[in-house]
Amino acid sequence: MKLKDRVAIVTGGASGIGKAISERFAREGAGVVICDVDLKSAQEISDRLKEKDVNSKAFEVDVSDSSQVERVVNNIVEEFKRIDILVNNAGISKDSLLIRTDPSDWDRIIAVNLKGAFNFIKSTARVMMRQKYGRILNITSVVGIMGNAGQSSYAASKAGLVGLTKSTAKELASRGITVNAVAPGYIRTPMTENLSQAVKEGYLSSIPLGKTGTPQQVANLVLFLASEEADYITGQVIQIDGGLLM
Ligand code: NAD
């Protein structure tokens, strides 16, 4: 049990990668708090975990709203008494060429993907600082490192997460808190289901391992970084992409 007695928050834990992380953490003994705009799905996952005697709860929260985040984090501390692990996984994408991108779509993508992580780090860091222990994982993307035509707003939000990761890693290191980013490549989830066949084939032909990744493979990496075994790793961006970007 790598996370015995630890309490973890997973944003966007109701689907895809976040769901796999929530289930993986639960198997390793953590209490798992799922924070998502989709309360129904979050609740179903949390209920299934509780049936297996996992300490779990679902909260409805829009990560981009700082007052909602603050309120939910206060409730979590009241109920679970501590917060050891934060996984900033909630994310959205809406692809379009930059010259056709609606400014309101740009704002929303940055607000959810980047400000959402800022909101959760700000609200949970004080708890982790008191504990002198914490693990923060930000789910970025290889697209934030290499860029991608048609994804300027998404790529900018994910590149922003890299700067946020490194800066907070430096600020929080002396308090026993590590901050790392995980950069997946092409992972099969509801987010990538709707890609056109041409885009899917384009990705596949650029992946040396010749296949897409699974949410469970990402969850395994996140588990390692969230565990005590990773206590000398901070400020890093770790890719999990089948070799897509080298
Ligand atoms: P997904 O769409 O399956 O899951 C995203 C989850 O985030 C959903 O449960 C959704 O309800 C939640 N969410 C969306 N907006 C929210 C908000 N404002 N507040 C709270 N929750 C919100 O997507 P996924 O593929 O599992 O992606 C998870 C993360 O991994 C995202 O940050 C995504 O950018 C990143 N990522 C995914 C891939 C991939 O290939 N799937 C690759 C690189 C990075």
Coordinates of N, CA, C and O in Angstrom, one line a residue, residues 11-12 14-19 36-37 88-95 108-109 112-114 139-143 148 151 153-155 157-158 161 184-196 199-200 203 212-213 215:
T11 N -8.7 16.4 -9.3 CA -9.7 17.2 -10.1 C -10.0 16.6 -11.4 O -9.1 15.9 -12.0
G12 N -11.2 16.7 -11.9 CA -11.5 16.1 -13.1 C -11.5 14.5 -13.0 O -11.2 13.8 -13.9
A14 N -13.7 12.4 -12.6 CA -15.0 11.7 -13.0 C -14.8 11.0 -14.3 O -15.7 10.3 -14.8
S15 N -13.7 11.2 -15.0 CA -13.6 10.6 -16.4 C -12.1 10.3 -16.7 O -11.2 10.9 -16.1
G16 N -11.9 9.5 -17.7 CA -10.6 9.3 -18.4 C -9.4 9.1 -17.4 O -9.4 8.2 -16.6
I17 N -8.4 10.0 -17.6 CA -7.2 9.9 -16.8 C -7.5 10.1 -15.3 O -6.9 9.4 -14.5
G18 N -8.3 11.1 -15.0 CA -8.6 11.4 -13.6 C -9.3 10.2 -12.9 O -9.0 9.9 -11.7
K19 N -10.2 9.6 -13.6 CA -10.9 8.4 -13.0 C -9.9 7.3 -12.7 O -9.9 6.7 -11.7
D36 N -15.1 17.6 -9.5 CA -15.5 17.6 -10.9 C -16.7 18.5 -11.1 O -17.6 18.6 -10.2
V37 N -16.9 19.0 -12.3 CA -18.1 19.7 -12.6 C -19.2 18.7 -12.8 O -20.4 19.0 -12.7
N88 N -3.9 18.0 -10.2 CA -4.6 19.0 -11.0 C -4.8 18.4 -12.4 O -3.9 18.5 -13.3
N89 N -5.9 17.7 -12.6 CA -6.1 16.9 -13.9 C -7.2 17.5 -14.7 O -7.2 17.3 -15.9
A90 N -8.1 18.2 -14.1 CA -9.3 18.7 -14.9 C -8.8 19.5 -16.1 O -7.9 20.4 -15.9
G91 N -9.4 19.3 -17.2 CA -8.9 20.0 -18.4 C -9.9 19.9 -19.5 O -10.7 19.0 -19.6
I92 N -9.9 20.9 -20.4 CA -10.8 20.9 -21.6 C -10.0 21.3 -22.8 O -8.9 21.9 -22.7
S93 N -10.5 21.0 -23.9 CA -9.8 21.4 -25.2 C -10.9 21.8 -26.2 O -12.0 21.3 -26.1
K94 N -10.6 22.7 -27.0 CA -11.5 23.1 -28.1 C -10.6 23.5 -29.3 O -10.0 24.6 -29.2
D95 N -10.4 22.6 -30.2 CA -9.4 22.9 -31.3 C -9.9 23.8 -32.3 O -11.0 23.7 -32.8
R108 N -11.8 30.6 -21.6 CA -12.3 29.5 -20.9 C -11.2 28.4 -20.7 O -11.1 27.8 -19.6
I109 N -10.5 28.1 -21.8 CA -9.5 27.1 -21.7 C -8.3 27.4 -20.7 O -7.9 26.6 -19.9
V112 N -9.8 27.2 -17.1 CA -10.0 25.8 -16.5 C -8.6 25.1 -16.4 O -8.2 24.6 -15.3
N113 N -7.8 25.1 -17.5 CA -6.6 24.3 -17.5 C -5.5 24.9 -16.6 O -4.7 24.2 -16.0
L114 N -5.4 26.2 -16.6 CA -4.3 26.9 -15.9 C -4.7 27.5 -14.6 O -4.1 27.2 -13.5
I139 N -1.3 17.8 -14.5 CA -1.3 17.1 -15.7 C -1.3 18.1 -16.9 O -2.3 18.8 -17.2
T140 N -0.1 18.1 -17.5 CA 0.1 19.0 -18.6 C -0.1 18.2 -19.9 O -0.9 17.3 -19.9
S141 N 0.7 18.4 -20.9 CA 0.6 17.6 -22.2 C 1.8 17.8 -23.0 O 2.5 18.9 -22.9
V142 N 2.2 16.9 -23.8 CA 3.3 17.1 -24.7 C 3.1 18.2 -25.6 O 4.0 18.9 -26.1
V143 N 1.8 18.5 -25.9 CA 1.5 19.6 -26.8 C 1.9 21.0 -26.2 O 2.3 21.9 -26.9
N148 N 1.2 22.6 -31.3 CA 0.4 21.8 -32.2 C -0.5 22.7 -33.0 O -1.3 23.5 -32.4
Q151 N -4.2 24.0 -31.9 CA -4.3 23.9 -30.4 C -3.6 25.0 -29.7 O -3.1 24.7 -28.6
S153 N -4.5 27.6 -27.9 CA -5.0 28.0 -26.6 C -4.7 26.8 -25.6 O -4.2 27.0 -24.5
Y154 N -5.0 25.6 -26.0 CA -4.7 24.4 -25.2 C -3.2 24.3 -24.9 O -2.8 24.1 -23.8
A155 N -2.4 24.5 -26.0 CA -1.0 24.4 -25.8 C -0.5 25.5 -24.8 O 0.4 25.2 -24.0
S157 N -2.1 26.9 -22.4 CA -2.5 26.6 -21.1 C -1.6 25.5 -20.5 O -1.2 25.6 -19.3
K158 N -1.2 24.6 -21.3 CA -0.4 23.4 -20.8 C 1.0 23.9 -20.6 O 1.7 23.4 -19.7
L161 N 1.2 25.6 -17.4 CA 1.3 24.7 -16.2 C 2.8 24.3 -15.9 O 3.1 24.0 -14.8
P184 N 1.3 13.7 -20.7 CA 0.9 12.6 -21.6 C 0.9 13.0 -23.1 O 0.8 14.1 -23.4
G185 N 1.1 11.9 -23.9 CA 0.9 12.1 -25.3 C -0.5 11.8 -25.7 O -1.4 12.5 -25.2
Y186 N -0.7 10.8 -26.6 CA -2.1 10.5 -27.1 C -2.6 9.3 -26.2 O -2.2 8.2 -26.4
I187 N -3.5 9.7 -25.4 CA -4.1 8.7 -24.4 C -5.6 8.5 -24.8 O -6.3 9.5 -25.1
R188 N -6.0 7.2 -24.8 CA -7.4 6.9 -25.2 C -8.4 7.3 -24.1 O -8.4 6.6 -23.1
T189 N -9.1 8.4 -24.2 CA -10.1 8.9 -23.2 C -11.3 9.5 -24.0 O -11.1 9.8 -25.2
P190 N -12.3 9.9 -23.2 CA -13.4 10.6 -23.9 C -12.9 11.9 -24.6 O -13.5 12.3 -25.6
M191 N -11.8 12.5 -24.1 CA -11.3 13.8 -24.7 C -10.8 13.5 -26.1 O -10.9 14.4 -27.0
T192 N -10.2 12.4 -26.3 CA -9.5 12.1 -27.6 C -10.4 11.3 -28.5 O -10.1 11.1 -29.7
E193 N -11.6 10.8 -28.0 CA -12.5 10.0 -28.8 C -13.0 10.8 -30.0 O -13.1 10.2 -31.1
N194 N -13.2 12.1 -29.9 CA -13.8 12.8 -31.0 C -12.8 13.4 -32.0 O -13.2 14.1 -32.9
L195 N -11.5 13.1 -31.9 CA -10.6 13.5 -32.9 C -10.9 12.9 -34.2 O -11.4 11.7 -34.3
S196 N -10.7 13.6 -35.3 CA -11.0 13.0 -36.6 C -10.0 11.8 -36.9 O -8.9 11.8 -36.3
V199 N -6.5 12.9 -37.9 CA -5.7 13.4 -36.8 C -5.2 12.2 -36.0 O -4.0 12.1 -35.7
K200 N -6.1 11.2 -35.7 CA -5.7 10.0 -35.0 C -4.6 9.3 -35.7 O -3.6 8.9 -35.1
Y203 N -1.2 11.1 -35.5 CA -0.6 10.9 -34.2 C 0.1 9.5 -34.2 O 1.3 9.4 -33.9
T212 N -1.5 4.0 -29.0 CA -2.0 5.0 -28.0 C -1.7 4.5 -26.6 O -1.5 3.3 -26.4
G213 N -1.7 5.4 -25.6 CA -1.5 5.0 -24.2 C -2.9 4.9 -23.6 O -3.9 5.3 -24.1
P215 N -5.3 5.4 -19.9 CA -5.3 6.2 -18.6 C -4.6 5.4 -17.5 O -4.0 6.1 -16.6

